[in-house]
Amino acid sequence: MGSLTGKTALVTGGSRGIGRASAERLGREGALVAVHYGRNTAAADDVTAAIRAAGGAAFTVRAELGTSGDVETLWAEFDRQVLEHGDNAGLDILVNNAGITPRGHIEETTPEAFDEVFAVNVRAPFFLVQQGLKRLRDGGRIINVSSGATRIALTDIIAYGMTKGAIDTFTLTLAKALGHRGITVNSVAPGIIDTDMNASWLRGNDTAEQSAAELSALGRVGRPADVADVVAFLACDDSRWVTGQVIDATGGSQL
Ligand code: NAP
C-alpha cells in the first residue's frame, strides 16, 4: 500500500520534465494518475507505460492548453477515462504543472507572446480549477508549479515571472476559499531544473551548467525528481496542515 492508494491524481504537462517525474512518483505512491499533455503523444505514452511497469495505473489525457475550449476538452477526456480505469469518478490531487517559458526582456516581449504565456500558465490553471471543483473531492489537494523567478529578478523572462507571481496569488487566495472543504492549495517553486525547457542553453554546455549550478547553495542543477518529491509530500497526508504556501524548491538559489 502506497501513501496515495485509492486516490486519483491529474498532472498537467505530465509527459515530460517535472510533470513526468511527479506523475511517476504519484503512481509509485499508489495513485491512479491521469497524465495530461499537449502534443507529444509518444512521451505521454512512455510515462503511462513506466507507471504501469512499476505496478501502478495511469492513462493519458490530451488537451492543448491556451487554445479555445482547452479546459473543457481536458475535463471531458478525463471524465471519460477515469471511469474506465477506476471505480470512482472524481479527483483527489490536481497538479497544475504544464507551462511555457518564452524568453524576452521587457523591450522584446510582444503582446502576442505576453498573451500566450498568460493563457497557458495562468488562464488554463485558473479555469481548470474552476471547472474541476465539482470533481475534486473534499480533503483533496491542489499543487501549483510556480518558479523561483517570483523571488529572483530574472529580467530575460519578465512576463514568465509575472505569470508565476499570479499563480502564487492564486494559491494563497484559493487556499482560503477551499479550506472549508479540507482542500489544501500550495505552490512549489523550482529553480533551474534539467528539463527540455532548458535543454537549448544548458545541456552539453559545461560553462552554462557550471554557472547554473553555482546559483544553488547546494552547488548543482536541479533534477525533476527534486521537485517531484516535494509535489508528493504536498499530495500526501503528511502535509495536511500546510496550505496557502509557496514551497521553495530551488536548492537554495541566490540565497
Ligand atoms: P518541459 O520539460 O518543457 O515540459 C512541459 C510539459 O508541459 C510537457 O508535458 C508539455 O506537453 C506540457 N505543455 C507545455 N505547454 C503546453 C500546452 N500549451 N498545452 C498542454 N501541455 C503543455 O517543462 P518543465 O521544465 O518540466 O516545467 C514544468 C513546470 O515547471 C512549468 O510550469 C515551468 O514553468 C515550471 N518550472 C520549470 C523550471 C525549470 O527549470 N525547468 C523552473 C521553474 C519552474 P507536451 O509534451 O505535449 O509538449
Tab-separated table of N, CA and C in Angstrom, residues 25-79:
chain	number	residue	atom	x	y	z
A	25	ARG	N	6.106	9.555	-9.617
A	25	ARG	CA	6.204	9.444	-8.151
A	25	ARG	C	4.811	9.207	-7.546
A	26	LEU	N	3.808	9.933	-8.036
A	26	LEU	CA	2.450	9.741	-7.505
A	26	LEU	C	1.948	8.333	-7.838
A	27	GLY	N	2.332	7.847	-9.017
A	27	GLY	CA	1.976	6.476	-9.400
A	27	GLY	C	2.613	5.457	-8.458
A	28	ARG	N	3.870	5.696	-8.104
A	28	ARG	CA	4.554	4.772	-7.189
A	28	ARG	C	3.912	4.789	-5.805
A	29	GLU	N	3.298	5.928	-5.462
A	29	GLU	CA	2.615	6.016	-4.160
A	29	GLU	C	1.234	5.372	-4.206
A	30	GLY	N	0.838	4.879	-5.375
A	30	GLY	CA	-0.419	4.139	-5.451
A	30	GLY	C	-1.581	4.877	-6.085
A	31	ALA	N	-1.376	6.149	-6.466
A	31	ALA	CA	-2.475	6.894	-7.085
A	31	ALA	C	-2.707	6.427	-8.521
A	32	LEU	N	-3.961	6.466	-8.956
A	32	LEU	CA	-4.281	6.357	-10.376
A	32	LEU	C	-3.939	7.716	-10.980
A	33	VAL	N	-3.075	7.737	-12.008
A	33	VAL	CA	-2.560	9.019	-12.495
A	33	VAL	C	-3.047	9.319	-13.916
A	34	ALA	N	-3.685	10.466	-14.081
A	34	ALA	CA	-4.031	10.979	-15.400
A	34	ALA	C	-2.863	11.850	-15.858
A	35	VAL	N	-2.206	11.419	-16.923
A	35	VAL	CA	-1.023	12.109	-17.435
A	35	VAL	C	-1.471	13.013	-18.586
A	36	HIS	N	-1.606	14.288	-18.278
A	36	HIS	CA	-2.033	15.230	-19.319
A	36	HIS	C	-0.835	15.679	-20.155
A	37	TYR	N	-1.098	15.974	-21.432
A	37	TYR	CA	-0.056	16.518	-22.305
A	37	TYR	C	-0.730	17.327	-23.400
A	38	GLY	N	0.126	18.039	-24.183
A	38	GLY	CA	-0.406	18.869	-25.259
A	38	GLY	C	-0.226	18.258	-26.627
A	39	ARG	N	1.009	17.910	-26.974
A	39	ARG	CA	1.286	17.477	-28.345
A	39	ARG	C	2.030	16.157	-28.447
A	40	ASN	N	2.875	15.880	-27.459
A	40	ASN	CA	3.833	14.782	-27.596
A	40	ASN	C	3.234	13.465	-27.075
A	41	THR	N	2.440	12.829	-27.944
A	41	THR	CA	1.733	11.601	-27.544
A	41	THR	C	2.707	10.498	-27.146
A	42	ALA	N	3.812	10.384	-27.891
A	42	ALA	CA	4.776	9.315	-27.602
A	42	ALA	C	5.345	9.483	-26.193
A	43	ALA	N	5.657	10.730	-25.827
A	43	ALA	CA	6.220	10.965	-24.490
A	43	ALA	C	5.200	10.625	-23.408
A	44	ALA	N	3.938	11.011	-23.627
A	44	ALA	CA	2.899	10.723	-22.624
A	44	ALA	C	2.681	9.217	-22.494
A	45	ASP	N	2.674	8.512	-23.639
A	45	ASP	CA	2.504	7.050	-23.594
A	45	ASP	C	3.658	6.395	-22.845
A	46	ASP	N	4.837	6.963	-23.018
A	46	ASP	CA	6.022	6.436	-22.338
A	46	ASP	C	5.869	6.558	-20.808
A	47	VAL	N	5.271	7.649	-20.370
A	47	VAL	CA	5.079	7.854	-18.925
A	47	VAL	C	4.074	6.845	-18.373
A	48	THR	N	2.952	6.675	-19.074
A	48	THR	CA	1.955	5.712	-18.557
A	48	THR	C	2.545	4.302	-18.564
A	49	ALA	N	3.360	3.995	-19.578
A	49	ALA	CA	3.985	2.663	-19.620
A	49	ALA	C	4.922	2.487	-18.426
A	50	ALA	N	5.677	3.539	-18.099
A	50	ALA	CA	6.612	3.452	-16.969
A	50	ALA	C	5.849	3.282	-15.653
A	51	ILE	N	4.736	3.989	-15.520
A	51	ILE	CA	3.945	3.876	-14.280
A	51	ILE	C	3.379	2.460	-14.145
A	52	ARG	N	2.882	1.933	-15.272
A	52	ARG	CA	2.325	0.566	-15.219
A	52	ARG	C	3.424	-0.458	-14.949
A	53	ALA	N	4.589	-0.251	-15.563
A	53	ALA	CA	5.700	-1.196	-15.361
A	53	ALA	C	6.121	-1.233	-13.892
A	54	ALA	N	5.911	-0.108	-13.192
A	54	ALA	CA	6.270	-0.066	-11.769
A	54	ALA	C	5.120	-0.554	-10.885
A	55	GLY	N	4.058	-1.064	-11.518
A	55	GLY	CA	2.950	-1.646	-10.746
A	55	GLY	C	1.790	-0.700	-10.528
A	56	GLY	N	1.853	0.508	-11.143
A	56	GLY	CA	0.802	1.495	-10.939
A	56	GLY	C	-0.234	1.503	-12.055
A	57	ALA	N	-1.116	2.498	-12.010
A	57	ALA	CA	-2.179	2.631	-13.005
A	57	ALA	C	-2.192	4.064	-13.512
A	58	ALA	N	-2.363	4.217	-14.833
A	58	ALA	CA	-2.303	5.566	-15.417
A	58	ALA	C	-2.985	5.576	-16.770
A	59	PHE	N	-3.400	6.760	-17.184
A	59	PHE	CA	-3.915	6.950	-18.538
A	59	PHE	C	-3.543	8.347	-19.006
A	60	THR	N	-3.569	8.564	-20.323
A	60	THR	CA	-3.191	9.872	-20.856
A	60	THR	C	-4.432	10.703	-21.184
A	61	VAL	N	-4.261	12.012	-21.110
A	61	VAL	CA	-5.329	12.967	-21.438
A	61	VAL	C	-4.705	14.050	-22.305
A	62	ARG	N	-5.197	14.196	-23.514
A	62	ARG	CA	-4.618	15.211	-24.402
A	62	ARG	C	-5.493	16.465	-24.478
A	63	ALA	N	-4.890	17.616	-24.304
A	63	ALA	CA	-5.589	18.895	-24.494
A	63	ALA	C	-4.531	19.977	-24.592
A	64	GLU	N	-4.585	20.764	-25.642
A	64	GLU	CA	-3.593	21.822	-25.791
A	64	GLU	C	-4.066	23.062	-25.048
A	65	LEU	N	-3.411	23.364	-23.970
A	65	LEU	CA	-3.816	24.492	-23.131
A	65	LEU	C	-3.484	25.809	-23.828
A	66	GLY	N	-4.309	26.809	-23.539
A	66	GLY	CA	-4.091	28.114	-24.158
A	66	GLY	C	-4.857	28.252	-25.462
A	67	THR	N	-5.613	27.212	-25.838
A	67	THR	CA	-6.440	27.283	-27.047
A	67	THR	C	-7.909	27.307	-26.617
A	68	SER	N	-8.768	27.691	-27.543
A	68	SER	CA	-10.184	27.775	-27.210
A	68	SER	C	-10.757	26.390	-26.867
A	69	GLY	N	-11.480	26.299	-25.775
A	69	GLY	CA	-12.089	25.028	-25.362
A	69	GLY	C	-11.118	24.062	-24.703
A	70	ASP	N	-9.910	24.536	-24.363
A	70	ASP	CA	-8.877	23.653	-23.802
A	70	ASP	C	-9.304	22.923	-22.536
A	71	VAL	N	-9.862	23.688	-21.603
A	71	VAL	CA	-10.209	23.114	-20.304
A	71	VAL	C	-11.383	22.143	-20.434
A	72	GLU	N	-12.338	22.499	-21.280
A	72	GLU	CA	-13.489	21.618	-21.490
A	72	GLU	C	-13.030	20.292	-22.104
A	73	THR	N	-12.113	20.391	-23.079
A	73	THR	CA	-11.586	19.174	-23.715
A	73	THR	C	-10.893	18.300	-22.687
A	74	LEU	N	-10.079	18.938	-21.853
A	74	LEU	CA	-9.313	18.171	-20.853
A	74	LEU	C	-10.255	17.432	-19.897
A	75	TRP	N	-11.236	18.155	-19.366
A	75	TRP	CA	-12.107	17.502	-18.376
A	75	TRP	C	-12.993	16.435	-19.020
A	76	ALA	N	-13.430	16.665	-20.260
A	76	ALA	CA	-14.272	15.658	-20.932
A	76	ALA	C	-13.488	14.360	-21.104
A	77	GLU	N	-12.225	14.498	-21.500
A	77	GLU	CA	-11.385	13.307	-21.704
A	77	GLU	C	-11.061	12.648	-20.357
A	78	PHE	N	-10.798	13.460	-19.353
A	78	PHE	CA	-10.541	12.906	-18.010
A	78	PHE	C	-11.763	12.113	-17.526
A	79	ASP	N	-12.937	12.731	-17.634
A	79	ASP	CA	-14.166	12.081	-17.139
A	79	ASP	C	-14.396	10.741	-17.836
